[in-house]
Tab-separated table of N, CA and C in Angstrom:
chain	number	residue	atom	x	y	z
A	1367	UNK	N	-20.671	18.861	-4.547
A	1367	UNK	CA	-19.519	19.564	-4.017
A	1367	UNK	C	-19.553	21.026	-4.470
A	1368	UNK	N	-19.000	22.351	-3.427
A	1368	UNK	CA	-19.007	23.192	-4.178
A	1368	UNK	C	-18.041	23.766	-5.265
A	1369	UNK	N	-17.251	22.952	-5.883
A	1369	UNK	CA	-16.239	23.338	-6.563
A	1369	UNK	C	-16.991	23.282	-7.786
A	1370	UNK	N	-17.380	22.095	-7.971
A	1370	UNK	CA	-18.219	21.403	-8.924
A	1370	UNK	C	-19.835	22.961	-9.601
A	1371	UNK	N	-20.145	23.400	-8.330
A	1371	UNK	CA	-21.352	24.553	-8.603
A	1371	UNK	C	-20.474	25.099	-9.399
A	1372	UNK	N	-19.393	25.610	-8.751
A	1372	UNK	CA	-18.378	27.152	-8.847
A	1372	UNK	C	-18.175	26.866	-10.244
A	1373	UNK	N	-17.893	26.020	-10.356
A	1373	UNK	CA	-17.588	25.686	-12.024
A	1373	UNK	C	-18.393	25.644	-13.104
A	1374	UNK	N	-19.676	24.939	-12.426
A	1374	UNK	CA	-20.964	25.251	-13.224
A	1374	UNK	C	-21.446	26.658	-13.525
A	1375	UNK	N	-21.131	27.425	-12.621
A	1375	UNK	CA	-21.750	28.915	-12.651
A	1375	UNK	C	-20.521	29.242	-13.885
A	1376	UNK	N	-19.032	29.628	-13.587
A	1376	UNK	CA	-18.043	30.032	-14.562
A	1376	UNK	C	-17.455	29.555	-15.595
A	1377	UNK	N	-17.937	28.318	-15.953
A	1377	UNK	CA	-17.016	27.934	-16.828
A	1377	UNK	C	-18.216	27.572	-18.433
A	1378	UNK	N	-19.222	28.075	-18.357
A	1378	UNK	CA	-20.471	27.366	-18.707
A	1378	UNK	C	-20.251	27.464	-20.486
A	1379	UNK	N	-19.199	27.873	-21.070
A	1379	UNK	CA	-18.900	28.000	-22.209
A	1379	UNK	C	-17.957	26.998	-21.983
A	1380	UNK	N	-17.318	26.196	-21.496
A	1380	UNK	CA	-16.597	24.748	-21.480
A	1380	UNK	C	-17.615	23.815	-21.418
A	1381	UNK	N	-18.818	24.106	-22.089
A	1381	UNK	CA	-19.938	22.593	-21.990
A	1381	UNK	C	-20.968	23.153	-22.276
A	1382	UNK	N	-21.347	23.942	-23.284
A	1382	UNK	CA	-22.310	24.982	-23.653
A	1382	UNK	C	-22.965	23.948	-24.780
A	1383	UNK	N	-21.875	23.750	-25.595
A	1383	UNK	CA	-22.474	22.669	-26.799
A	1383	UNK	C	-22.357	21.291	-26.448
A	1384	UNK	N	-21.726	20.688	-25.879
A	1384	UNK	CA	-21.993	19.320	-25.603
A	1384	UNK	C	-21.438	18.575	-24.004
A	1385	UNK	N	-21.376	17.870	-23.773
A	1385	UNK	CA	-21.319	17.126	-22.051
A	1385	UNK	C	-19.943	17.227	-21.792
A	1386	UNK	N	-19.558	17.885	-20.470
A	1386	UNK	CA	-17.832	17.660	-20.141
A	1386	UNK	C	-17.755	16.770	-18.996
A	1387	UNK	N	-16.753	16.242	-19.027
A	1387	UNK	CA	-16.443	15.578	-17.812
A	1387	UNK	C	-14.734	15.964	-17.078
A	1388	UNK	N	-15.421	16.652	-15.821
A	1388	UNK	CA	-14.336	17.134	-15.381
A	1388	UNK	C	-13.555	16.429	-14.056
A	1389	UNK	N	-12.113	16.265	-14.039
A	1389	UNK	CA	-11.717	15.469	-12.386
A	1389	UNK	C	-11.362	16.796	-11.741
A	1390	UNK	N	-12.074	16.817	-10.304
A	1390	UNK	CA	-11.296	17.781	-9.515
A	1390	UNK	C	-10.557	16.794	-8.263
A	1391	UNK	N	-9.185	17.687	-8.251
A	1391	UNK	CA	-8.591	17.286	-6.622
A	1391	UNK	C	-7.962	18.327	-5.763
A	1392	UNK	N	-8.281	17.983	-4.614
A	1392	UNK	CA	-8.324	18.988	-3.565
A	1392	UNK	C	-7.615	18.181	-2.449
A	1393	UNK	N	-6.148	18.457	-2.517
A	1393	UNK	CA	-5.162	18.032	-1.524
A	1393	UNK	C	-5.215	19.044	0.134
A	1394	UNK	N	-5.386	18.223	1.216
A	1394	UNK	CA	-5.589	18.699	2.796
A	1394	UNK	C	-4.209	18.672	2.971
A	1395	UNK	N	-4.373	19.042	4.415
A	1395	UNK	CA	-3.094	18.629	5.222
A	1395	UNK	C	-3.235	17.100	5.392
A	1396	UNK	N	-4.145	16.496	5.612
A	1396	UNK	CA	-4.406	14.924	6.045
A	1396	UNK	C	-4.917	13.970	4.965
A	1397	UNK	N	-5.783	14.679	4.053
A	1397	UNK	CA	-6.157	13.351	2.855
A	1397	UNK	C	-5.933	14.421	1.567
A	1398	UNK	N	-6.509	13.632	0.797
A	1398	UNK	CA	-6.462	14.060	-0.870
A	1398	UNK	C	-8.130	13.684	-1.023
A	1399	UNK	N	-8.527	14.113	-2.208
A	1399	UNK	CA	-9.943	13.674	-2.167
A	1399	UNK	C	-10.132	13.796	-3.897
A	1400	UNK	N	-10.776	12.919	-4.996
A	1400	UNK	CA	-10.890	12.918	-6.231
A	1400	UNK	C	-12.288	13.249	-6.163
A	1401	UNK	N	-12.939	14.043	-7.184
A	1401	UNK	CA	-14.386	13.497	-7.888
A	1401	UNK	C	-14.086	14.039	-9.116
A	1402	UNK	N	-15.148	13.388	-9.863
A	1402	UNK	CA	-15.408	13.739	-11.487
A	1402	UNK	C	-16.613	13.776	-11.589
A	1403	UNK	N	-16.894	15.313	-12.383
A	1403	UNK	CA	-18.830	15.717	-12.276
A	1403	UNK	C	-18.544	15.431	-13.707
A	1404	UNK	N	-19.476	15.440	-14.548
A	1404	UNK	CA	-20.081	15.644	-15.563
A	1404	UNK	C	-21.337	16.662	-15.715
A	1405	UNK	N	-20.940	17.571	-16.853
A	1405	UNK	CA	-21.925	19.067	-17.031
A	1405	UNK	C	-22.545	19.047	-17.958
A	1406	UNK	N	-23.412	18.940	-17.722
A	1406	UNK	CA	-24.379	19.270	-19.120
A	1406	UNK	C	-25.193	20.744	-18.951
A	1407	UNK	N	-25.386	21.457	-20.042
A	1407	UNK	CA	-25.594	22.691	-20.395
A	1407	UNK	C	-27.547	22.600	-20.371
A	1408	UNK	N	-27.988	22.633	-19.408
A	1408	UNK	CA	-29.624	22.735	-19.435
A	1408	UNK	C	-30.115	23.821	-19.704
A	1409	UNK	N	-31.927	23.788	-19.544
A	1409	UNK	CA	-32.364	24.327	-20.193
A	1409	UNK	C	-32.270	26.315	-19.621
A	1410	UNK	N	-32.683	25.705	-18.392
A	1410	UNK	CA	-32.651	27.296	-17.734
A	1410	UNK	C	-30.884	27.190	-16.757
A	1411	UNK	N	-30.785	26.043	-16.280
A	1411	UNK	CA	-29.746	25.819	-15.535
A	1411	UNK	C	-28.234	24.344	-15.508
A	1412	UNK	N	-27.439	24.669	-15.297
A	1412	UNK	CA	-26.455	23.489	-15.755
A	1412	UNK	C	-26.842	22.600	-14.562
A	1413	UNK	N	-26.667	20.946	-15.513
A	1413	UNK	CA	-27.079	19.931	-14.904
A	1413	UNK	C	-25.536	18.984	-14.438
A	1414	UNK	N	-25.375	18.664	-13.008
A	1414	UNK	CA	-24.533	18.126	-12.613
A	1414	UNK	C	-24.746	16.934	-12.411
A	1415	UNK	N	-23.700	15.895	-12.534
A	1415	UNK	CA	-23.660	14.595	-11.839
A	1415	UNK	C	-22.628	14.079	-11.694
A	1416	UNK	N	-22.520	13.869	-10.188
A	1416	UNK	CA	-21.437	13.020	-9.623
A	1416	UNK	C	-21.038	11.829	-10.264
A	1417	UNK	N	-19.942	11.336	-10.939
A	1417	UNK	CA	-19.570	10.173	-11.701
A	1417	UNK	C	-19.204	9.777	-10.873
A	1418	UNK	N	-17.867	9.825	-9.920
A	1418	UNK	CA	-16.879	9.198	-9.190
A	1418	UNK	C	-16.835	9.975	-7.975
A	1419	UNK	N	-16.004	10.022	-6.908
A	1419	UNK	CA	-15.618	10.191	-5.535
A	1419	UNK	C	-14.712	8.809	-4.813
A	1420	UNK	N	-13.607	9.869	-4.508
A	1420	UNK	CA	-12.513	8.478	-3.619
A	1420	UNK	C	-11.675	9.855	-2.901
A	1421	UNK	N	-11.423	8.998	-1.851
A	1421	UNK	CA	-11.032	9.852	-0.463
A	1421	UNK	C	-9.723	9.087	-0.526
A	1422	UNK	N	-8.408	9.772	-0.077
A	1422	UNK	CA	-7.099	9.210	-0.140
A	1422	UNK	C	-6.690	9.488	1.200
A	1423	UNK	N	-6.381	8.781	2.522
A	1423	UNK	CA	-5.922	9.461	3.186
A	1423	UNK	C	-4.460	8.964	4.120
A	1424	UNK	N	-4.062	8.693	2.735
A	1424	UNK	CA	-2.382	8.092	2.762
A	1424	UNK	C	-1.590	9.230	2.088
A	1425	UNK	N	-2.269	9.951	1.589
A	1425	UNK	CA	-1.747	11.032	0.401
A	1425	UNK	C	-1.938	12.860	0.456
A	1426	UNK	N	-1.985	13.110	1.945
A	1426	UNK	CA	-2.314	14.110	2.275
A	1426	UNK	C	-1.099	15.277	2.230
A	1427	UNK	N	-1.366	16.575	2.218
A	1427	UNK	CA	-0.266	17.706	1.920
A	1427	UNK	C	0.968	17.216	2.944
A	1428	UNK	N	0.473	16.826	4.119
A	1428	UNK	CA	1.572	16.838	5.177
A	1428	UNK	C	2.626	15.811	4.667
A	1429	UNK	N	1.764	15.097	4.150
A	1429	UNK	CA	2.614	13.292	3.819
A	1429	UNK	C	3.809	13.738	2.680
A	1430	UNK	N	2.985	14.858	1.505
A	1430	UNK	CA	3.858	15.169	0.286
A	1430	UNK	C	4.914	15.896	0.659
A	1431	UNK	N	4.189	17.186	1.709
A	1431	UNK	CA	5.904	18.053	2.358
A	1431	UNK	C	7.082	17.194	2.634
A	1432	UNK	N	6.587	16.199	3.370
A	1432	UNK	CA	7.972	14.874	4.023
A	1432	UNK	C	8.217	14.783	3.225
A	1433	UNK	N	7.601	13.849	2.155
A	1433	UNK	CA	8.731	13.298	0.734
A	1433	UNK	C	9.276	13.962	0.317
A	1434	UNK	N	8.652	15.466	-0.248
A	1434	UNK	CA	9.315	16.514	-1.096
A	1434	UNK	C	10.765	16.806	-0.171
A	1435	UNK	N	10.522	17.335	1.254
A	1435	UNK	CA	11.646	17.673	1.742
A	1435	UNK	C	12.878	16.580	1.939
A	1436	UNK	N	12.209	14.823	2.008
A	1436	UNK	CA	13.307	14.015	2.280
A	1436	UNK	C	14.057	13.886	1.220
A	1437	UNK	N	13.632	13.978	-0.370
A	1437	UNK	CA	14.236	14.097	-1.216
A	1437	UNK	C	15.238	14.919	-1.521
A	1438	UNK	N	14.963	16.200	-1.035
A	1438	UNK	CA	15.398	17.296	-1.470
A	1438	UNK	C	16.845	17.084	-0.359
A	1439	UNK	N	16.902	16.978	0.438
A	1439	UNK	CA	17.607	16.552	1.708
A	1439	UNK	C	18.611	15.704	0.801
A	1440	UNK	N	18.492	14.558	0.488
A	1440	UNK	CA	18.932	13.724	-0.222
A	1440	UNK	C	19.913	14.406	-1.323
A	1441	UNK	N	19.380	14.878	-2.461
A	1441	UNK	CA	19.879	15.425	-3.282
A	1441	UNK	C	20.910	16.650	-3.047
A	1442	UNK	N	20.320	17.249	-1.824
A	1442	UNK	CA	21.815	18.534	-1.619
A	1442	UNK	C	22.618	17.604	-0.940
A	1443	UNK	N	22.330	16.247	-0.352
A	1443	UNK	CA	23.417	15.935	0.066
A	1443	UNK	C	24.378	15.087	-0.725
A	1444	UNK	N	23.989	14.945	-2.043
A	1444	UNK	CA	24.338	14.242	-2.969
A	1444	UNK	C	25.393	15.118	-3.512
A	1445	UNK	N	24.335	16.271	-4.046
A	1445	UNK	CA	25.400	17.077	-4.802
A	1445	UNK	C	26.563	17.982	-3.867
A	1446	UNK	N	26.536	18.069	-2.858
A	1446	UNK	CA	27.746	18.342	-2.050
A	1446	UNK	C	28.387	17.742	-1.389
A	1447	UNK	N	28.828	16.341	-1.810
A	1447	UNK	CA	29.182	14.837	-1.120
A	1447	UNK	C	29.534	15.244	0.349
A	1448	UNK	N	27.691	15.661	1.302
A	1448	UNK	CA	27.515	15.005	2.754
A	1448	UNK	C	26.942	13.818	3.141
A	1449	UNK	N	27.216	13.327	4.234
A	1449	UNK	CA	26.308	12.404	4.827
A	1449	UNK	C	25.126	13.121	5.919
A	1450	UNK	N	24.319	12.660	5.576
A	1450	UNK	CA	23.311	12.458	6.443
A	1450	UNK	C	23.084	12.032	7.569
A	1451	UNK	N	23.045	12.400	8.101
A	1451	UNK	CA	22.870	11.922	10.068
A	1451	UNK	C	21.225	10.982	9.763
A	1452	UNK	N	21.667	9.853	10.433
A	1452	UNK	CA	20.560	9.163	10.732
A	1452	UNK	C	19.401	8.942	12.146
A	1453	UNK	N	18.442	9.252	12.109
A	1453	UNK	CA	17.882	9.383	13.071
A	1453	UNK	C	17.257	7.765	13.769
A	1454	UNK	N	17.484	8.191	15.205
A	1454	UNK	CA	17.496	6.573	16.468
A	1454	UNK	C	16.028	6.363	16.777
């Protein structure tokens, strides 16, 4: 992945002396996506390896806006005792 390079190139004093293992996630509009590289500090160049990878695509930005906003919906209508119109 290129996050995983990007990181190898900048971060190379976070794994200079011994092995890191890092999780990245990268939320879409439609999925979520996990991996975890592990870095090791080589000789001329840093050595990567894919540990994990899982694709979510129940859990995407669009899915979190809804909740965030139905909540939020919820709560001003809480704290300013409205009702909510229900949708048919």
């Amino acid at each position: 992945s290129a996050v995983a390079y990007v990181y190898a190139l900048e971060k190379k004093s976070n794994y200079a002396d011994k092995e890191k293992n890092v999780l990245f996630i990268d939320i879409g509009a439609e999925n979520t996506w996990f991996a975890i590289f592990s870095f090791i500090n080589g000789s001329k160049t840093p050595v990567i390896n894919e540990i994990s990878f899982e694709t979510k695509s129940s859990i995407g930005g669009r899915f979190m806006d809804l909740k965030l906003s139905e909540y939020l919906l919820k709560k001003f209508a809480f704290i300013n005792n409205i009702q909510i119109p229900k949708d048919d």
